[in-house]
Amino acid sequence: MLAQLSILTNQFGGTGDIVTQVIYGISLLFFVVFMFYGQRIQMYIMIREVENSLFKLKFMKDEAKKTAIETIKEIGKPSTDPTSRVDRYLDYFTIAPQSMDPAGIVNKLDHILDIRDARLKEEVKLMAPASDEVQVYNLENTLEAAMALNFIYKVVRHYYLQGKKTLSLYTIMQLQMILPLVMKEAEAYSSALKAFALGQPIGDGAGPLIAAKLMHGYEAKKVPKDCVVAKVPFEGRTALILKAEGPGGNVGKPGEAVKTVIEQNKGKIAAVIMIDAGLKLEGELVGEIAEGIGAAIGGPGVDAFKIEESIVEYKIPLYAVIIKEDIGDAVSMMRKEISDAVDKAIERVKTVVMEKTKEGDKVIIVGVGNTIGIGQ
Amino acid sequence: MSNRSTNSTTKISTFILTIIYVVFALSAVAVFVAIGAFYQGEPIETTISLMAIGFITMAMAGYILFQSRKRMASLKTENPPVITTIECAKCNIKTTREFQRGDYVFKELEPCQKCQDQKQMITAIYREVKEKEKPVTV
């Protein structure tokens, strides 16, 4: 066989001893294979990379479900096994309202989100009958994180299988290109899960933590929906401090709450200051404070819309203070840097209030975010 | 059910392990044959070729095994300890302990051991992260 190979390589210009000829033959073979199958080999390498990430996503999804079931069993003391209910919960979906005629879409979306929220809370109460209100909120957050991981896994698996089935380089390539970002988000949800299950404050709670620190020791009244407000003397002004009601995992509806407080004060508000966790860019430090203008609030946009509507009606200036962190920090247990940034953020809020309002004015300070693990 | 699926995810496939071990055995055979060839006075090129094939395949099999184990290790997420800070407003004594279920910021706890009449309060709950990233110099 070696003699035949030698004759063959000699015909293609290979000379020298048998080792040189073998190496020459192998390189010729590689050249031919890569010429005809290069793209396919590249695709298989990409499929393998996607497969590795999918493997990791499956692990995260399974762990999330396991944690959720264990927490429900531990806290909720259900009489039957909650696994089938959890499976059903993980596949819940929400259909966004039709936007062909966009007039009034915010109210429609708000209504649909209210229904979703109520439905999921009822489901959690059925799964964990022994849990109190705070625990229901925390369990709902835990299940939502598990739901997000389940959804990410299913979508990535869908495109992976579709790409593999059709051997479409472009489907696989697109998936492989966005995977690092998808994995970062999935890892964030995965670490959030434990925080939600245990009721620990998360990075997104920076806003409510600042509000809680400002209102602590003053009487807090409930305002719709799921929020609290306290009247606090602040640098010679009266600050109406707003946050979601804690310590359960809850973001409340700050849009509704700000609107209510402005109307209760007949629009006589000198400024609205919103404090929230803001996404940092790579290279920026966690816990950095930045200041700006506008509604500092994430989510589907309903609350931002309502706040903007209210301030426009009464011509109230709207300022924003953000504490920078990345998506992983925002949904996982609060980092020390974020906890330490609270005092710096309060100083920045004081500066804004002193510079932009007069003594005796009323200002609204809103701590936006999930108040899990933070009281008032 | 979830336990089973988790275990299947965290194990290295038996099929891959079998292939790795077979390749290891074959590469060891190649090395032994190379040594035999050397002592039997075969041309030195044959010894070198067989030795190279043996070591290269052994290294490749070892690399695949190492990568598989590394992938398994990367699946395990580390959970840094979460610290609860407790303060007494009267005597300003600050203590820290590990987080316990039910802790929340501004939760009132048992009275301070020093001044007795003032209840202690949780003032912060956080985790400390050892930064893996290198500081940005640009």
Coordinates of C-alpha atoms in Angstrom, one line a residue:
Chain A
M1 CA 0.0 0.0 0.0
L2 CA 2.9 2.3 0.9
A3 CA 4.4 1.5 -2.6
Q4 CA 1.1 2.5 -4.2
L5 CA 1.0 5.7 -2.2
S6 CA 4.5 6.4 -3.2
I7 CA 3.7 6.0 -6.9
L8 CA 0.6 8.2 -6.5
T9 CA 2.5 11.0 -4.7
N10 CA 5.4 10.8 -7.3
Q11 CA 2.8 11.4 -10.0
F12 CA 1.7 14.6 -8.2
G13 CA 5.3 15.8 -7.7
G14 CA 6.1 14.2 -4.3
T15 CA 9.7 13.2 -4.0
G16 CA 12.0 12.0 -1.2
D17 CA 11.6 9.2 1.4
I18 CA 8.4 7.5 2.5
V19 CA 7.7 9.9 5.5
T20 CA 8.0 12.9 3.2
Q21 CA 5.7 11.3 0.7
V22 CA 3.1 10.4 3.4
I23 CA 3.1 14.0 4.7
Y24 CA 2.8 15.2 1.1
G25 CA -0.1 12.9 0.4
I26 CA -1.9 13.9 3.6
S27 CA -1.5 17.7 2.8
L28 CA -2.8 17.0 -0.8
L29 CA -5.8 15.2 0.7
F30 CA -6.4 18.1 3.2
F31 CA -6.3 20.6 0.3
V32 CA -8.8 18.7 -1.8
V33 CA -11.1 18.1 1.2
F34 CA -11.0 21.8 2.3
M35 CA -11.6 23.0 -1.2
F36 CA -14.8 21.0 -1.6
Y37 CA -16.0 20.7 2.0
G38 CA -14.5 23.8 3.7
Q39 CA -17.8 25.5 4.2
R40 CA -19.4 22.4 5.5
I41 CA -16.6 21.8 8.0
Q42 CA -16.9 25.4 9.2
M43 CA -20.6 24.8 9.7
Y44 CA -20.0 21.6 11.7
I45 CA -17.6 23.6 13.9
M46 CA -20.3 26.2 14.5
I47 CA -22.9 23.6 15.1
R48 CA -20.6 22.1 17.7
E49 CA -20.2 25.5 19.4
V50 CA -24.0 26.0 19.5
E51 CA -24.4 22.5 20.8
N52 CA -22.1 23.2 23.7
S53 CA -24.0 26.4 24.6
L54 CA -27.3 24.5 24.2
F55 CA -26.0 21.8 26.6
K56 CA -25.2 24.6 29.1
L57 CA -28.6 26.1 28.7
K58 CA -30.3 22.8 29.3
F59 CA -28.3 22.4 32.5
M60 CA -29.4 25.9 33.6
K61 CA -33.0 25.3 32.7
D62 CA -33.1 21.9 34.6
E63 CA -31.5 23.4 37.6
A64 CA -33.9 26.4 37.6
K65 CA -36.9 24.0 37.5
K66 CA -35.4 21.9 40.3
T67 CA -34.8 25.0 42.5
A68 CA -38.3 26.3 41.8
I69 CA -39.9 23.0 42.8
E70 CA -37.8 22.6 45.9
T71 CA -38.6 26.1 47.0
I72 CA -42.3 25.6 46.5
K73 CA -42.2 22.4 48.5
E74 CA -40.2 24.0 51.3
I75 CA -42.2 27.2 51.6
G76 CA -45.6 26.4 50.2
K77 CA -46.1 22.9 51.8
P78 CA -48.3 21.7 48.9
S79 CA -50.4 18.6 49.5
T80 CA -49.6 17.2 46.0
D81 CA -46.5 17.2 43.8
P82 CA -46.2 20.7 42.2
T83 CA -44.1 19.4 39.2
S84 CA -46.9 19.2 36.7
R85 CA -48.2 22.7 37.7
V86 CA -44.6 24.1 37.4
D87 CA -44.3 22.5 33.9
R88 CA -47.5 24.2 32.9
Y89 CA -46.4 27.5 34.4
L90 CA -43.1 27.5 32.5
D91 CA -44.9 27.4 29.2
Y92 CA -47.3 30.3 29.8
F93 CA -47.1 33.0 27.2
T94 CA -48.5 36.5 26.8
I95 CA -49.8 37.8 23.5
A96 CA -49.1 41.5 22.9
P97 CA -52.1 43.6 21.8
Q98 CA -52.7 44.4 18.2
S99 CA -50.8 47.5 17.0
M100 CA -52.3 48.1 13.6
D101 CA -54.2 51.0 15.1
P102 CA -51.8 52.2 17.8
A103 CA -54.2 54.6 19.5
G104 CA -54.9 53.4 23.1
I105 CA -52.4 50.5 22.8
V106 CA -50.7 51.5 26.2
N107 CA -54.0 50.9 28.1
K108 CA -54.5 47.6 26.3
L109 CA -51.0 46.5 27.1
D110 CA -51.4 47.6 30.7
H111 CA -54.6 45.6 31.0
I112 CA -53.1 42.5 29.5
L113 CA -50.1 42.8 31.8
D114 CA -52.4 43.2 34.8
I115 CA -54.3 40.0 33.8
R116 CA -51.0 38.1 33.4
D117 CA -49.8 39.3 36.8
A118 CA -53.0 38.3 38.5
R119 CA -53.2 34.9 36.8
L120 CA -49.6 34.0 37.7
K121 CA -50.1 35.1 41.3
E122 CA -53.2 32.9 41.5
E123 CA -51.3 30.0 40.1
V124 CA -48.5 30.4 42.6
K125 CA -51.0 30.6 45.5
L126 CA -52.5 27.3 44.3
M127 CA -49.0 25.7 44.0
A128 CA -47.9 26.9 47.4
P129 CA -51.0 27.3 49.7
A130 CA -49.0 27.8 52.9
S131 CA -47.0 30.8 51.6
D132 CA -47.7 34.4 52.8
E133 CA -47.9 37.5 50.5
V134 CA -44.2 38.2 50.6
Q135 CA -43.4 34.5 49.8
V136 CA -45.9 34.5 46.9
Y137 CA -44.1 37.5 45.4
N138 CA -40.7 35.8 45.8
L139 CA -42.0 32.5 44.4
E140 CA -43.5 34.3 41.4
N141 CA -40.1 35.9 40.7
T142 CA -38.4 32.6 41.0
L143 CA -40.8 31.0 38.6
E144 CA -40.5 33.9 36.2
A145 CA -36.7 33.4 36.1
A146 CA -37.2 29.7 35.4
M147 CA -39.7 30.6 32.7
A148 CA -37.2 32.9 31.0
L149 CA -34.5 30.2 31.0
N150 CA -37.0 27.7 29.7
F151 CA -37.9 30.1 26.9
I152 CA -34.3 30.9 26.0
Y153 CA -33.5 27.2 25.8
K154 CA -36.4 26.4 23.6
V155 CA -35.7 29.2 21.2
V156 CA -32.0 28.4 20.8
R157 CA -32.9 24.7 20.4
H158 CA -35.4 25.6 17.7
Y159 CA -32.9 27.5 15.6
Y160 CA -30.2 24.9 16.2
L161 CA -32.4 22.0 15.1
Q162 CA -33.7 24.0 12.1
G163 CA -30.2 24.9 11.0
K164 CA -29.0 21.3 11.4
K165 CA -32.0 20.0 9.6
T166 CA -31.7 22.4 6.6
L167 CA -27.9 22.5 6.8
S168 CA -28.3 26.3 6.4
L169 CA -25.0 28.0 7.1
Y170 CA -26.7 31.3 7.6
T171 CA -29.2 30.1 10.3
I172 CA -26.4 28.5 12.3
M173 CA -24.1 31.5 11.7
Q174 CA -26.7 34.0 13.0
L175 CA -27.3 31.8 16.1
Q176 CA -23.6 31.4 16.8
M177 CA -23.0 35.1 16.5
I178 CA -25.7 36.2 19.0
L179 CA -25.0 33.3 21.4
P180 CA -22.5 35.1 23.7
L181 CA -25.1 37.7 24.5
V182 CA -27.8 35.1 24.9
M183 CA -25.6 33.1 27.2
K184 CA -24.8 36.2 29.3
E185 CA -28.5 36.8 29.8
A186 CA -29.2 33.2 30.6
E187 CA -26.4 33.1 33.2
A188 CA -27.9 36.3 34.7
Y189 CA -31.3 34.6 35.1
S190 CA -29.6 31.5 36.5
S191 CA -27.9 33.4 39.3
A192 CA -31.1 35.5 39.9
L193 CA -33.0 32.3 40.6
K194 CA -31.3 31.6 43.9
A195 CA -31.6 35.2 45.0
F196 CA -35.4 35.1 44.3
A197 CA -35.8 31.8 46.0
L198 CA -34.1 33.1 49.2
G199 CA -35.6 36.6 49.0
Q200 CA -32.2 38.3 48.7
P201 CA -31.9 41.9 47.4
I202 CA -30.8 42.0 43.7
G203 CA -28.9 44.7 41.8
D204 CA -32.1 46.1 40.3
G205 CA -33.1 46.9 43.9
A206 CA -30.7 49.9 44.0
G207 CA -33.5 52.4 43.4
P208 CA -35.9 51.0 46.0
L209 CA -32.9 50.7 48.5
I210 CA -32.2 54.4 48.1
A211 CA -35.9 55.3 48.5
A212 CA -36.2 53.0 51.5
K213 CA -33.2 54.7 53.1
L214 CA -34.8 58.1 52.6
M215 CA -38.2 57.1 53.9
H216 CA -37.2 54.9 56.8
G217 CA -38.7 56.1 60.0
Y218 CA -41.5 58.0 58.4
E219 CA -45.1 56.8 57.9
A220 CA -45.5 55.0 54.6
K221 CA -48.9 54.9 53.0
K222 CA -50.0 52.5 50.2
V223 CA -50.6 53.9 46.8
P224 CA -51.9 52.1 43.7
K225 CA -50.5 49.8 42.6
D226 CA -48.3 47.8 45.0
C227 CA -46.3 51.0 46.0
V228 CA -45.8 53.0 49.1
V229 CA -45.3 56.7 49.6
A230 CA -43.8 58.7 52.6
K231 CA -43.7 62.4 53.2
V232 CA -40.2 63.3 54.3
P233 CA -38.6 66.7 55.1
F234 CA -35.6 66.9 52.7
E235 CA -33.2 69.8 52.5
G236 CA -35.9 72.4 53.4
R237 CA -38.3 70.9 50.9
T238 CA -41.0 68.2 51.2
A239 CA -40.0 65.0 49.5
L240 CA -42.7 62.5 48.6
I241 CA -40.6 59.3 48.5
L242 CA -42.1 56.5 46.4
K243 CA -41.1 52.8 46.0
A244 CA -42.6 49.4 45.4
E245 CA -43.9 47.8 48.6
G246 CA -41.3 45.4 50.1
P247 CA -39.8 43.1 51.1
G248 CA -41.4 40.8 48.6
G249 CA -40.2 40.6 45.0
N250 CA -42.2 43.3 43.5
V251 CA -41.7 46.2 41.1
G252 CA -45.1 47.8 41.6
K253 CA -46.6 50.2 39.1
P254 CA -44.6 53.4 39.6
G255 CA -46.4 55.0 36.6
E256 CA -49.8 54.7 38.4
A257 CA -48.3 55.7 41.7
V258 CA -46.6 58.9 40.4
K259 CA -49.8 59.9 38.6
T260 CA -51.8 59.4 41.8
V261 CA -49.4 61.4 44.0
I262 CA -49.2 64.3 41.4
E263 CA -53.0 64.4 41.3
Q264 CA -53.3 64.3 45.1
N265 CA -51.1 67.4 45.2
K266 CA -53.1 69.0 42.4
G267 CA -49.9 69.1 40.2
K268 CA -48.0 71.4 42.6
I269 CA -44.8 69.4 42.4
A270 CA -41.5 71.2 41.6
A271 CA -39.7 68.2 40.2
V272 CA -39.9 64.4 39.8
I273 CA -36.6 62.6 40.4
M274 CA -36.4 58.9 39.3
I275 CA -33.6 56.7 40.7
D276 CA -33.0 53.4 38.9
A277 CA -30.3 50.8 38.1
G278 CA -28.9 51.6 34.6
L279 CA -27.0 49.3 32.3
K280 CA -23.3 50.1 32.2
L281 CA -21.1 49.9 29.2
E282 CA -18.1 47.6 29.1
G283 CA -15.2 49.5 30.8
E284 CA -17.4 51.4 33.2
L285 CA -17.4 50.6 36.9
V286 CA -20.2 48.9 38.8
G287 CA -21.8 51.4 41.2
E288 CA -20.9 54.5 39.2
I289 CA -23.6 57.2 39.5
A290 CA -24.8 59.2 36.4
E291 CA -27.4 61.9 36.2
G292 CA -29.8 62.8 33.3
I293 CA -33.2 63.8 32.2
G294 CA -36.3 61.7 31.5
A295 CA -38.1 58.7 32.9
A296 CA -35.5 56.2 34.3
I297 CA -37.6 53.1 34.1
G298 CA -37.4 49.9 32.1
G299 CA -40.0 47.3 31.4
P300 CA -42.6 47.3 28.6
G301 CA -42.9 51.1 28.6
V302 CA -46.4 51.5 30.2
D303 CA -45.1 53.1 33.4
A304 CA -42.7 55.4 31.5
F305 CA -45.7 56.5 29.3
K306 CA -47.9 57.2 32.3
I307 CA -45.2 59.2 34.1
E308 CA -44.5 61.3 31.0
E309 CA -48.2 61.9 30.5
S310 CA -48.6 63.2 34.1
I311 CA -45.5 65.5 34.0
V312 CA -46.4 66.9 30.6
E313 CA -49.9 67.7 31.9
Y314 CA -48.6 69.8 34.8
K315 CA -45.3 70.8 33.2
I316 CA -43.2 69.2 35.9
P317 CA -39.4 68.7 35.2
L318 CA -38.3 65.1 35.3
Y319 CA -34.7 64.2 36.4
A320 CA -33.0 60.8 36.5
V321 CA -30.2 59.4 38.6
I322 CA -28.9 56.0 37.7
I323 CA -26.5 53.5 39.4
K324 CA -24.6 51.6 36.8
E325 CA -24.4 47.9 36.6
D326 CA -24.5 45.2 34.0
I327 CA -27.4 42.9 33.2
G328 CA -25.8 40.1 35.3
D329 CA -25.5 42.3 38.3
A330 CA -29.0 43.7 37.9
V331 CA -30.8 40.4 38.3
S332 CA -28.4 38.6 40.7
M333 CA -27.7 39.2 44.4
M334 CA -26.8 42.8 45.1
R335 CA -23.0 43.5 44.9
K336 CA -21.2 45.3 47.7
E337 CA -20.3 48.1 45.2
I338 CA -24.0 48.7 44.5
S339 CA -24.9 48.7 48.2
D340 CA -22.1 51.1 48.9
A341 CA -23.2 53.4 46.0
V342 CA -26.4 54.2 47.9
D343 CA -25.0 57.1 49.9
K344 CA -23.3 58.6 46.8
A345 CA -26.6 58.4 45.0
I346 CA -28.4 60.1 47.8
E347 CA -25.8 62.9 47.7
R348 CA -26.4 63.3 44.0
V349 CA -30.2 63.4 44.6
K350 CA -29.7 66.1 47.2
T351 CA -27.6 68.1 44.7
V352 CA -30.3 67.9 42.1
V353 CA -33.0 68.9 44.6
M354 CA -30.9 71.9 45.9
E355 CA -30.1 73.1 42.4
K356 CA -33.4 72.6 40.7
T357 CA -36.0 73.5 43.4
K358 CA -36.6 76.2 46.0
E359 CA -37.1 75.9 49.7
G360 CA -40.6 74.9 50.6
D361 CA -41.2 73.1 47.3
K362 CA -42.6 69.6 47.0
V363 CA -40.6 67.0 45.1
I364 CA -41.3 63.4 44.2
I365 CA -38.4 61.0 44.5
V366 CA -39.1 57.5 43.0
G367 CA -36.9 54.5 43.7
V368 CA -37.6 52.3 40.6
G369 CA -36.8 48.5 40.6
N370 CA -37.5 45.2 42.2
T371 CA -37.7 45.6 46.0
I372 CA -37.0 42.0 46.9
G373 CA -35.3 41.8 50.2
I374 CA -35.8 45.5 50.9
G375 CA -38.4 46.8 53.4
Q376 CA -39.3 50.4 54.0
Chain B
M1 CA -37.5 13.5 36.8
S2 CA -35.5 16.7 37.0
N3 CA -32.8 15.0 38.9
R4 CA -32.4 12.4 36.2
S5 CA -32.1 15.0 33.5
T6 CA -29.6 17.0 35.5
N7 CA -27.4 14.0 36.0
S8 CA -27.5 13.1 32.4
T9 CA -26.5 16.6 31.5
T10 CA -23.5 16.7 33.9
K11 CA -22.0 13.3 32.9
I12 CA -19.5 12.8 30.1
S13 CA -21.1 10.6 27.5
T14 CA -20.0 6.9 27.9
F15 CA -19.6 6.6 24.1
I16 CA -17.1 9.5 24.0
L17 CA -15.2 8.1 27.0
T18 CA -15.0 4.6 25.3
I19 CA -13.6 6.2 22.1
I20 CA -11.0 8.2 24.1
Y21 CA -9.9 5.1 26.0
V22 CA -9.6 3.0 22.7
V23 CA -7.6 5.8 21.1
F24 CA -5.3 5.9 24.2
A25 CA -4.8 2.1 24.0
L26 CA -4.0 2.3 20.3
S27 CA -1.6 5.1 20.7
A28 CA 0.2 3.2 23.5
V29 CA 0.4 0.2 21.1
A30 CA 2.0 2.5 18.5
V31 CA 4.6 3.7 21.0
F32 CA 5.5 0.1 22.0
V33 CA 5.7 -1.0 18.4
A34 CA 8.0 2.0 17.8
I35 CA 10.3 0.9 20.6
G36 CA 10.2 -2.7 19.3
A37 CA 11.1 -1.5 15.8
F38 CA 14.1 0.5 17.2
Y39 CA 15.5 -2.5 19.0
Q40 CA 14.9 -4.8 16.0
G41 CA 17.1 -2.5 13.9
E42 CA 14.3 -1.2 11.6
P43 CA 15.0 2.1 9.8
I44 CA 15.0 5.1 12.2
E45 CA 12.3 6.9 10.1
T46 CA 9.8 4.0 10.9
T47 CA 10.5 4.4 14.7
I48 CA 10.2 8.2 14.6
S49 CA 6.9 8.0 12.5
L50 CA 5.3 5.4 14.8
M51 CA 6.5 7.3 17.9
A52 CA 5.1 10.6 16.5
I53 CA 1.8 9.0 15.6
G54 CA 1.5 7.4 19.1
F55 CA 2.3 10.6 21.0
I56 CA 0.2 12.9 18.8
T57 CA -2.9 10.7 19.1
M58 CA -2.3 10.3 22.9
A59 CA -2.1 14.1 23.2
M60 CA -5.2 14.6 21.2
A61 CA -7.2 12.1 23.2
G62 CA -5.9 13.7 26.4
Y63 CA -6.9 17.1 25.2
I64 CA -10.5 15.9 24.3
L65 CA -10.8 14.4 27.8
F66 CA -9.5 17.6 29.4
Q67 CA -11.9 19.7 27.4
S68 CA -14.9 17.5 28.3
R69 CA -14.0 17.7 32.0
K70 CA -13.5 21.5 31.7
R71 CA -16.9 21.8 30.1
M72 CA -18.5 19.9 33.0
A73 CA -16.7 22.1 35.5
S74 CA -17.9 25.3 33.8
L75 CA -21.5 24.3 34.3
K76 CA -21.2 24.5 38.0
T77 CA -21.9 28.1 39.1
E78 CA -20.2 29.4 42.2
N79 CA -22.3 31.2 44.7
P80 CA -20.3 33.8 46.7
P81 CA -21.4 34.2 50.4
V82 CA -24.1 36.8 51.0
I83 CA -23.5 39.0 53.9
T84 CA -26.1 40.6 56.2
T85 CA -25.0 43.8 58.1
I86 CA -26.7 44.5 61.4
E87 CA -26.5 47.8 63.1
C88 CA -27.7 49.3 66.4
A89 CA -28.8 52.9 65.9
K90 CA -28.0 53.9 69.5
C91 CA -24.5 52.5 70.1
N92 CA -23.6 52.3 66.4
I93 CA -22.3 48.8 66.7
K94 CA -22.0 47.1 63.3
T95 CA -21.9 43.3 63.0
T96 CA -22.0 41.1 59.9
R97 CA -23.2 37.5 59.5
E98 CA -24.1 35.2 56.7
F99 CA -27.5 35.8 55.1
Q100 CA -30.4 33.7 56.6
R101 CA -33.8 33.1 54.9
G102 CA -36.2 35.8 56.1
D103 CA -33.6 38.6 56.3
Y104 CA -34.4 41.9 54.5
V105 CA -33.0 45.4 54.6
F106 CA -34.7 47.4 57.5
K107 CA -35.9 44.4 59.3
E108 CA -35.9 44.8 63.1
L109 CA -34.1 42.1 65.0
E110 CA -33.7 41.3 68.7
P111 CA -32.5 44.1 71.1
C112 CA -28.8 45.1 71.0
Q113 CA -26.7 43.1 73.5
K114 CA -24.8 46.2 74.6
C115 CA -27.5 48.8 75.2
Q116 CA -30.5 46.3 75.6
D117 CA -33.3 48.9 75.0
Q118 CA -32.7 49.5 71.3
K119 CA -33.6 46.9 68.6
Q120 CA -31.0 46.1 66.1
M121 CA -31.7 46.5 62.4
I122 CA -30.5 45.0 59.1
T123 CA -28.9 47.8 57.2
A124 CA -27.4 46.0 54.2
I125 CA -27.4 42.7 52.4
Y126 CA -24.8 42.1 49.7
R127 CA -22.3 39.7 48.1
E128 CA -18.7 40.4 47.6
V129 CA -17.3 39.6 44.1
K130 CA -13.7 39.0 43.5
E131 CA -13.1 40.8 40.2
K132 CA -11.8 38.4 37.6
E133 CA -11.6 41.1 34.9
K134 CA -8.4 43.1 34.4
P135 CA -8.8 46.8 35.0
V136 CA -9.3 48.8 31.8
T137 CA -6.3 51.0 31.0
V138 CA -7.6 52.6 27.8

